[in-house]
Amino acid sequence: MKKGCLVSLIIGGLLALFVISVVLWGVRVYNQMVTMNQAVESQWGNVETTYQRRSDLIPNFVNTVKGAANFEQQTLTQVIEARAKATSVTIDPTKLNEQNMAQYQAAQGEISSALSRLMVVMERYPELKATQNFRDLQVELEGTENRIATERRKFNETAQVFNAFIKRFPQNTIAGMFGFSAKPYFKSAEGADKAPEVKF
């Protein structure tokens, strides 16, 4: 009788040790997912900050350009409208998904496109390009565009680490149990894979 009790006790102890190990592993994995998710959300904040910086520069840029005589008002209006639309599109970082990301990217792409058209039109105004304020704002906008690209790349890298972690077995079971889902990536603009054609 003592031998059977001892065997039952050993088996019960091993079973309890196994259950405790699984629970501790689950807690550790869950905590890692929370930490990685917070990193993605933090990086999303950095992306939004750089886009906000660009949006904050646009009114100064537009006002500087307005000073040029006979400047095309339609181009300025397009920039202002694109800025208004882009600043109205926001995403809650806890609800990042493909659809929200595509909508956000489209709105930001409209600003980029409108600013590009503005830069092309400004080539016809050498007196505008000669002003110090214009040159300073142009340099700031170019620097901001570089920051945006950098922050988007960092966001994609952070999201990739998170996505890979939650999709691997056995972490995917914990992710599914607690509602962790893959984060979307920034994608390049359509046609970005083709080099521009240069004609002389």
Coordinates of N, CA and C in Angstrom, one line a residue:
M1 N 0.8 -1.2 0.0 CA 0.0 0.0 0.0 C 0.9 1.3 0.0
K2 N 1.9 1.3 0.7 CA 2.8 2.4 0.8 C 3.5 2.7 -0.5
K3 N 3.8 1.6 -1.3 CA 4.5 1.7 -2.6 C 3.5 2.4 -3.6
G4 N 2.3 2.0 -3.6 CA 1.3 2.5 -4.5 C 1.0 4.0 -4.2
C5 N 1.0 4.3 -2.9 CA 0.8 5.7 -2.5 C 2.0 6.6 -2.9
L6 N 3.2 6.1 -2.8 CA 4.4 6.8 -3.2 C 4.4 7.0 -4.7
V7 N 4.1 6.0 -5.5 CA 4.0 6.1 -6.9 C 3.0 7.2 -7.3
S8 N 1.8 7.2 -6.7 CA 0.7 8.1 -7.0 C 1.2 9.5 -6.6
L9 N 1.9 9.6 -5.5 CA 2.5 10.9 -5.1 C 3.5 11.5 -6.1
I10 N 4.4 10.6 -6.6 CA 5.4 11.0 -7.5 C 4.7 11.4 -8.9
I11 N 3.8 10.6 -9.3 CA 3.1 10.9 -10.6 C 2.3 12.2 -10.4
G12 N 1.6 12.4 -9.3 CA 0.9 13.7 -9.0 C 1.8 14.9 -9.0
G13 N 3.0 14.7 -8.3 CA 4.0 15.7 -8.3 C 4.5 16.1 -9.6
L14 N 4.8 15.1 -10.5 CA 5.3 15.3 -11.8 C 4.3 16.0 -12.7
L15 N 3.0 15.6 -12.5 CA 1.9 16.2 -13.2 C 1.7 17.7 -12.8
A16 N 1.8 17.9 -11.5 CA 1.7 19.3 -11.0 C 2.9 20.1 -11.5
L17 N 4.1 19.6 -11.5 CA 5.2 20.3 -12.0 C 5.1 20.6 -13.5
F18 N 4.5 19.7 -14.3 CA 4.3 19.9 -15.7 C 3.3 21.0 -15.9
V19 N 2.2 21.0 -15.2 CA 1.1 22.0 -15.3 C 1.7 23.4 -14.9
I20 N 2.5 23.4 -13.8 CA 3.1 24.7 -13.4 C 4.0 25.2 -14.4
S21 N 4.8 24.3 -15.0 CA 5.7 24.7 -16.1 C 5.0 25.3 -17.3
V22 N 3.9 24.6 -17.7 CA 3.1 25.1 -18.9 C 2.5 26.5 -18.5
V23 N 2.0 26.7 -17.4 CA 1.4 27.9 -17.0 C 2.5 29.0 -17.0
L24 N 3.6 28.8 -16.4 CA 4.7 29.8 -16.3 C 5.2 30.1 -17.7
W25 N 5.3 29.1 -18.6 CA 5.6 29.3 -20.0 C 4.6 30.2 -20.6
G26 N 3.3 30.0 -20.4 CA 2.2 30.8 -21.0 C 2.3 32.2 -20.5
V27 N 2.6 32.4 -19.3 CA 2.7 33.7 -18.7 C 3.8 34.5 -19.3
R28 N 5.0 33.8 -19.5 CA 6.2 34.4 -20.1 C 5.9 34.8 -21.5
V29 N 5.3 33.9 -22.3 CA 5.0 34.2 -23.7 C 4.0 35.4 -23.8
Y30 N 2.9 35.3 -23.0 CA 1.9 36.4 -23.0 C 2.6 37.7 -22.7
N31 N 3.5 37.8 -21.7 CA 4.2 39.0 -21.4 C 5.1 39.5 -22.5
Q32 N 5.7 38.6 -23.2 CA 6.5 38.9 -24.3 C 5.7 39.6 -25.4
M33 N 4.5 39.0 -25.7 CA 3.6 39.5 -26.7 C 3.1 40.9 -26.3
V34 N 2.8 41.1 -25.0 CA 2.4 42.5 -24.6 C 3.5 43.5 -24.8
T35 N 4.7 43.1 -24.5 CA 5.9 44.0 -24.7 C 6.1 44.3 -26.2
M36 N 6.0 43.3 -27.0 CA 6.2 43.5 -28.4 C 5.1 44.3 -29.0
N37 N 3.9 44.1 -28.6 CA 2.7 44.8 -29.1 C 2.9 46.3 -28.7
Q38 N 3.4 46.5 -27.5 CA 3.6 47.9 -27.0 C 4.7 48.6 -27.9
A39 N 5.7 47.8 -28.3 CA 6.8 48.3 -29.2 C 6.2 48.7 -30.5
V40 N 5.3 47.9 -31.1 CA 4.6 48.3 -32.3 C 3.8 49.5 -32.2
E41 N 3.0 49.6 -31.1 CA 2.2 50.8 -30.9 C 3.1 52.1 -30.7
S42 N 4.2 51.9 -30.0 CA 5.1 53.0 -29.8 C 5.7 53.5 -31.1
Q43 N 6.1 52.6 -31.9 CA 6.6 52.9 -33.2 C 5.6 53.6 -34.1
W44 N 4.3 53.1 -34.0 CA 3.2 53.7 -34.7 C 3.1 55.2 -34.3
G45 N 3.3 55.5 -33.0 CA 3.3 56.9 -32.5 C 4.4 57.7 -33.2
N46 N 5.6 57.1 -33.4 CA 6.6 57.8 -34.0 C 6.3 58.1 -35.5
V47 N 5.6 57.2 -36.2 CA 5.2 57.4 -37.5 C 4.2 58.6 -37.6
E48 N 3.2 58.5 -36.7 CA 2.2 59.6 -36.7 C 2.9 61.0 -36.4
T49 N 3.9 61.0 -35.5 CA 4.5 62.2 -35.1 C 5.2 62.8 -36.4
T50 N 5.9 62.0 -37.2 CA 6.6 62.5 -38.3 C 5.6 63.0 -39.4
Y51 N 4.5 62.3 -39.5 CA 3.4 62.8 -40.5 C 2.8 64.1 -39.9
Q52 N 2.7 64.2 -38.6 CA 2.1 65.4 -38.1 C 3.1 66.6 -38.3
R53 N 4.4 66.3 -38.2 CA 5.4 67.4 -38.4 C 5.2 67.9 -39.8
R54 N 5.0 67.0 -40.8 CA 4.9 67.4 -42.2 C 3.6 68.3 -42.3
S55 N 2.5 67.8 -41.7 CA 1.2 68.6 -41.8 C 1.4 69.9 -41.1
D56 N 2.2 70.1 -40.1 CA 2.4 71.3 -39.4 C 3.2 72.3 -40.3
L57 N 4.1 71.7 -41.1 CA 5.0 72.6 -42.0 C 4.2 73.1 -43.2
I58 N 3.2 72.4 -43.6 CA 2.5 72.7 -44.9 C 1.9 74.1 -44.9
P59 N 1.2 74.6 -43.8 CA 0.6 75.9 -43.8 C 1.7 77.0 -44.0
N60 N 2.8 76.9 -43.4 CA 3.9 77.8 -43.6 C 4.4 77.8 -45.0
F61 N 4.5 76.6 -45.5 CA 5.0 76.5 -46.9 C 4.0 77.1 -47.9
V62 N 2.7 76.8 -47.7 CA 1.7 77.4 -48.6 C 1.6 78.9 -48.5
N63 N 1.8 79.4 -47.3 CA 1.7 80.9 -47.1 C 2.9 81.5 -47.8
T64 N 4.1 80.9 -47.7 CA 5.3 81.4 -48.4 C 5.1 81.4 -49.9
V65 N 4.5 80.4 -50.4 CA 4.3 80.2 -51.9 C 3.2 81.2 -52.3
K66 N 2.2 81.5 -51.5 CA 1.1 82.4 -51.9 C 1.7 83.8 -52.2
G67 N 2.8 84.1 -51.6 CA 3.4 85.4 -51.8 C 3.8 85.6 -53.2
A68 N 4.0 84.6 -53.9 CA 4.5 84.7 -55.3 C 3.4 85.2 -56.2
A69 N 3.6 86.1 -57.0 CA 2.6 86.7 -57.9 C 2.1 85.7 -58.9
N70 N 0.8 85.7 -59.1 CA 0.1 84.8 -60.1 C 0.4 83.3 -59.9
F71 N 0.6 82.9 -58.7 CA 0.9 81.5 -58.5 C -0.4 80.7 -58.7
E72 N -0.3 79.5 -59.2 CA -1.5 78.7 -59.5 C -2.2 78.4 -58.2
Q73 N -3.4 78.9 -58.0 CA -4.2 78.7 -56.8 C -4.7 77.3 -56.7
Q74 N -4.9 76.7 -57.9 CA -5.5 75.3 -57.9 C -4.5 74.4 -57.2
T75 N -3.2 74.5 -57.5 CA -2.2 73.6 -56.9 C -2.2 73.9 -55.3
L76 N -2.2 75.1 -54.9 CA -2.3 75.4 -53.5 C -3.5 74.8 -52.8
T77 N -4.6 74.9 -53.5 CA -5.9 74.4 -52.9 C -5.8 72.9 -52.8
Q78 N -5.2 72.2 -53.8 CA -5.0 70.7 -53.7 C -4.2 70.3 -52.5
V79 N -3.1 71.1 -52.2 CA -2.2 70.8 -51.1 C -3.0 71.0 -49.8
I80 N -3.8 72.1 -49.7 CA -4.5 72.4 -48.5 C -5.6 71.3 -48.2
E81 N -6.3 70.9 -49.3 CA -7.3 69.9 -49.2 C -6.7 68.5 -48.8
A82 N -5.6 68.2 -49.4 CA -5.0 66.9 -49.1 C -4.5 66.9 -47.6
R83 N -4.0 68.0 -47.1 CA -3.6 68.1 -45.7 C -4.8 67.9 -44.8
A84 N -5.9 68.6 -45.1 CA -7.1 68.5 -44.3 C -7.6 67.0 -44.3
K85 N -7.6 66.4 -45.4 CA -8.1 65.0 -45.5 C -7.1 64.0 -44.7
A86 N -5.8 64.2 -44.9 CA -4.9 63.4 -44.2 C -4.9 63.5 -42.7
T87 N -5.1 64.8 -42.2 CA -5.2 65.0 -40.7 C -6.5 64.5 -40.2
S88 N -7.5 64.3 -41.0 CA -8.8 63.7 -40.5 C -8.7 62.2 -40.3
V89 N -7.8 61.6 -41.0 CA -7.7 60.1 -40.9 C -6.7 59.7 -39.8
T90 N -7.2 59.1 -38.8 CA -6.4 58.7 -37.7 C -6.7 57.2 -37.4
I91 N -5.7 56.5 -36.8 CA -5.9 55.1 -36.5 C -5.5 54.9 -35.0
D92 N -6.4 54.2 -34.3 CA -6.1 53.8 -33.0 C -5.1 52.7 -33.1
P93 N -3.9 52.8 -32.5 CA -2.8 51.8 -32.6 C -3.2 50.4 -32.1
T94 N -4.2 50.4 -31.2 CA -4.7 49.1 -30.8 C -5.6 48.4 -31.8
K95 N -6.0 49.1 -32.8 CA -6.9 48.5 -33.8 C -6.2 48.6 -35.2
L96 N -4.9 48.5 -35.3 CA -4.2 48.5 -36.6 C -4.7 47.2 -37.4
N97 N -5.1 47.5 -38.6 CA -5.4 46.3 -39.5 C -5.2 46.8 -41.0
E98 N -5.2 45.9 -41.9 CA -4.9 46.2 -43.3 C -5.8 47.3 -43.8
Q99 N -7.1 47.3 -43.5 CA -8.0 48.3 -44.1 C -7.7 49.7 -43.5
N100 N -7.5 49.8 -42.2 CA -7.1 51.1 -41.6 C -5.8 51.6 -42.2
M101 N -4.9 50.7 -42.3 CA -3.5 51.1 -42.8 C -3.6 51.6 -44.2
A102 N -4.4 50.9 -45.1 CA -4.6 51.3 -46.5 C -5.2 52.7 -46.6
Q103 N -6.2 52.9 -45.7 CA -6.9 54.2 -45.7 C -6.0 55.3 -45.3
Y104 N -5.2 55.0 -44.3 CA -4.2 56.0 -43.8 C -3.1 56.3 -44.8
Q105 N -2.6 55.3 -45.4 CA -1.6 55.4 -46.4 C -2.1 56.2 -47.6
A106 N -3.3 55.9 -48.0 CA -3.9 56.6 -49.2 C -4.0 58.1 -48.9
A107 N -4.5 58.5 -47.7 CA -4.6 59.9 -47.3 C -3.2 60.6 -47.3
Q108 N -2.2 59.9 -46.7 CA -0.9 60.5 -46.7 C -0.3 60.5 -48.1
G109 N -0.6 59.6 -48.9 CA -0.1 59.6 -50.3 C -0.6 60.8 -51.1
E110 N -1.9 61.2 -50.8 CA -2.4 62.4 -51.4 C -1.6 63.6 -51.1
I111 N -1.2 63.7 -49.8 CA -0.4 64.9 -49.5 C 1.0 64.8 -50.2
S112 N 1.6 63.7 -50.2 CA 2.9 63.5 -50.9 C 2.7 63.9 -52.4
S113 N 1.7 63.4 -53.0 CA 1.4 63.7 -54.4 C 1.2 65.2 -54.7
A114 N 0.4 65.8 -53.8 CA 0.1 67.3 -53.9 C 1.3 68.1 -53.7
L115 N 2.2 67.7 -52.7 CA 3.4 68.4 -52.5 C 4.4 68.3 -53.7
S116 N 4.4 67.1 -54.3 CA 5.2 66.9 -55.5 C 4.8 67.8 -56.6
R117 N 3.5 67.9 -56.8 CA 3.0 68.8 -57.9 C 3.3 70.2 -57.6
L118 N 3.2 70.6 -56.3 CA 3.6 72.0 -55.9 C 5.1 72.2 -56.2
M119 N 5.9 71.3 -55.9 CA 7.4 71.5 -56.2 C 7.6 71.6 -57.7
V120 N 6.9 70.9 -58.5 CA 7.1 71.0 -60.0 C 6.7 72.3 -60.5
V121 N 5.5 72.8 -60.0 CA 5.0 74.1 -60.4 C 5.9 75.2 -60.0
M122 N 6.5 75.1 -58.8 CA 7.4 76.1 -58.3 C 8.6 76.3 -59.1
E123 N 9.0 75.4 -59.9 CA 10.2 75.5 -60.8 C 10.0 76.7 -61.8
R124 N 8.8 77.1 -62.0 CA 8.5 78.2 -62.9 C 8.6 79.5 -62.2
Y125 N 8.9 79.6 -60.9 CA 9.0 80.8 -60.2 C 10.4 81.0 -59.6
P126 N 11.3 81.4 -60.3 CA 12.7 81.6 -59.8 C 12.8 82.6 -58.7
E127 N 11.9 83.6 -58.7 CA 12.0 84.6 -57.6 C 11.5 84.0 -56.3
L128 N 10.6 83.0 -56.3 CA 10.2 82.3 -55.1 C 11.3 81.4 -54.6
K129 N 11.9 80.7 -55.5 CA 13.0 79.8 -55.1 C 14.2 80.5 -54.5
A130 N 14.3 81.8 -54.8 CA 15.4 82.6 -54.3 C 15.2 83.1 -52.9
T131 N 14.0 83.0 -52.4 CA 13.8 83.5 -51.0 C 14.3 82.6 -50.0
Q132 N 14.9 83.1 -48.9 CA 15.5 82.3 -47.9 C 14.5 81.5 -47.1
N133 N 13.3 82.1 -46.9 CA 12.2 81.4 -46.1 C 11.8 80.2 -46.9
F134 N 11.6 80.3 -48.2 CA 11.2 79.2 -49.1 C 12.2 78.1 -49.0
R135 N 13.5 78.4 -49.2 CA 14.6 77.4 -49.2 C 14.6 76.7 -47.8
D136 N 14.4 77.4 -46.7 CA 14.5 76.8 -45.4 C 13.3 75.8 -45.2
L137 N 12.1 76.2 -45.7 CA 11.0 75.4 -45.6 C 11.1 74.1 -46.5
Q138 N 11.7 74.3 -47.7 CA 11.9 73.2 -48.6 C 12.8 72.2 -48.0
V139 N 13.9 72.7 -47.3 CA 14.8 71.8 -46.7 C 14.2 71.0 -45.5
E140 N 13.3 71.7 -44.8 CA 12.6 71.1 -43.7 C 11.6 70.0 -44.2
L141 N 10.9 70.3 -45.3 CA 10.0 69.4 -45.8 C 10.7 68.1 -46.3
E142 N 11.9 68.3 -47.0 CA 12.7 67.2 -47.5 C 13.2 66.4 -46.4
G143 N 13.7 67.0 -45.3 CA 14.1 66.3 -44.1 C 13.0 65.5 -43.5
T144 N 11.8 66.1 -43.4 CA 10.7 65.4 -42.8 C 10.3 64.2 -43.7
E145 N 10.3 64.3 -45.0 CA 10.0 63.2 -45.9 C 11.0 62.0 -45.6
N146 N 12.3 62.4 -45.4 CA 13.3 61.3 -45.0 C 12.9 60.7 -43.7
R147 N 12.5 61.5 -42.7 CA 12.1 61.0 -41.4 C 10.9 60.1 -41.5
I148 N 10.0 60.4 -42.3 CA 8.8 59.6 -42.5 C 9.2 58.2 -43.1
A149 N 10.1 58.2 -44.1 CA 10.5 57.0 -44.6 C 11.3 56.1 -43.6
T150 N 12.1 56.8 -42.8 CA 12.8 56.1 -41.7 C 11.8 55.5 -40.7
E151 N 10.9 56.2 -40.2 CA 9.9 55.8 -39.2 C 9.0 54.7 -39.8
R152 N 8.6 54.8 -41.0 CA 7.8 53.7 -41.7 C 8.6 52.4 -41.7
R153 N 9.9 52.5 -42.1 CA 10.8 51.3 -42.1 C 10.9 50.7 -40.8
K154 N 11.1 51.5 -39.7 CA 11.2 51.0 -38.4 C 9.9 50.4 -37.9
F155 N 8.8 51.0 -38.3 CA 7.5 50.4 -37.9 C 7.4 49.0 -38.6
N156 N 7.7 48.9 -39.8 CA 7.6 47.6 -40.5 C 8.5 46.6 -39.9
E157 N 9.7 47.0 -39.5 CA 10.6 46.0 -38.8 C 10.1 45.6 -37.4
T158 N 9.5 46.5 -36.7 CA 8.9 46.2 -35.4 C 7.7 45.3 -35.5
A159 N 6.9 45.6 -36.5 CA 5.7 44.8 -36.8 C 6.1 43.4 -37.3
Q160 N 7.2 43.3 -38.0 CA 7.6 42.0 -38.5 C 8.1 41.1 -37.4
V161 N 8.8 41.7 -36.4 CA 9.3 40.9 -35.3 C 8.0 40.4 -34.5
F162 N 7.1 41.3 -34.2 CA 5.9 40.9 -33.5 C 5.1 39.8 -34.3
N163 N 4.9 40.0 -35.6 CA 4.1 39.1 -36.4 C 4.8 37.7 -36.4
A164 N 6.1 37.7 -36.6 CA 6.8 36.4 -36.6 C 6.6 35.7 -35.3
F165 N 6.7 36.4 -34.2 CA 6.6 35.8 -32.9 C 5.3 35.2 -32.6
I166 N 4.2 35.9 -33.0 CA 2.9 35.4 -32.7 C 2.4 34.3 -33.6
K167 N 3.0 34.2 -34.8 CA 2.6 33.2 -35.7 C 3.3 31.9 -35.6
R168 N 4.4 31.9 -34.8 CA 5.2 30.6 -34.6 C 4.5 29.7 -33.6
F169 N 4.6 28.5 -33.8 CA 4.0 27.5 -32.9 C 5.0 27.3 -31.7
P170 N 4.6 27.2 -30.5 CA 3.3 27.2 -29.9 C 2.8 28.6 -29.5
Q171 N 3.5 29.7 -29.8 CA 3.1 31.0 -29.3 C 1.7 31.3 -30.0
N172 N 1.5 30.8 -31.2 CA 0.2 31.1 -31.9 C -1.0 30.7 -31.1
T173 N -0.9 29.7 -30.2 CA -2.0 29.3 -29.4 C -2.3 30.3 -28.3
I174 N -1.2 30.8 -27.7 CA -1.4 31.9 -26.7 C -1.9 33.2 -27.4
A175 N -1.4 33.5 -28.6 CA -1.9 34.7 -29.3 C -3.3 34.6 -29.6
G176 N -3.8 33.4 -30.1 CA -5.2 33.2 -30.4 C -6.1 33.3 -29.1
M177 N -5.6 32.7 -28.0 CA -6.4 32.8 -26.8 C -6.6 34.2 -26.3
F178 N -5.6 35.0 -26.5 CA -5.7 36.4 -25.9 C -5.9 37.5 -26.9
G179 N -6.2 37.1 -28.2 CA -6.6 38.1 -29.2 C -5.5 38.9 -29.8
F180 N -4.3 38.4 -29.8 CA -3.2 39.1 -30.5 C -3.3 38.7 -32.0
S181 N -3.3 39.8 -32.8 CA -3.3 39.5 -34.3 C -2.2 40.2 -34.9
A182 N -1.9 39.8 -36.2 CA -0.8 40.3 -36.9 C -1.0 41.8 -37.2
K183 N 0.0 42.6 -37.2 CA 0.0 44.0 -37.6 C 0.2 44.2 -39.1
P184 N -0.4 45.2 -39.7 CA -0.2 45.4 -41.1 C 1.1 46.1 -41.3
Y185 N 1.6 46.1 -42.5 CA 2.8 46.8 -42.9 C 2.6 48.0 -43.8
F186 N 3.4 49.0 -43.8 CA 3.4 50.0 -44.8 C 3.9 49.4 -46.1
K187 N 3.2 49.8 -47.2 CA 3.6 49.2 -48.5 C 4.0 50.4 -49.4
S188 N 4.8 50.1 -50.3 CA 5.3 51.2 -51.3 C 4.1 51.6 -52.1
A189 N 4.2 52.8 -52.6 CA 3.1 53.3 -53.5 C 3.1 52.5 -54.8
E190 N 1.9 52.5 -55.4 CA 1.8 51.8 -56.6 C 2.7 52.4 -57.7
G191 N 3.4 51.5 -58.4 CA 4.3 52.0 -59.5 C 5.7 52.3 -59.0
A192 N 5.9 52.2 -57.7 CA 7.2 52.5 -57.1 C 8.3 51.5 -57.6
D193 N 7.8 50.3 -58.1 CA 8.7 49.3 -58.5 C 9.3 49.6 -59.9
K194 N 8.8 50.6 -60.6 CA 9.3 50.9 -61.9 C 10.2 52.2 -61.8
A195 N 11.3 52.1 -62.4 CA 12.2 53.3 -62.4 C 11.6 54.4 -63.3
P196 N 11.7 55.7 -63.0 CA 11.2 56.7 -63.8 C 12.0 56.8 -65.1
E197 N 11.3 57.1 -66.2 CA 11.9 57.2 -67.5 C 12.5 58.6 -67.7
V198 N 13.7 58.7 -68.1 CA 14.4 60.0 -68.4 C 14.5 60.2 -69.9
K199 N 14.0 61.3 -70.3 CA 14.0 61.6 -71.8 C 14.7 63.0 -71.9
F200 N 15.6 63.0 -72.9 CA 16.3 64.3 -73.2 C 15.8 64.8 -74.5

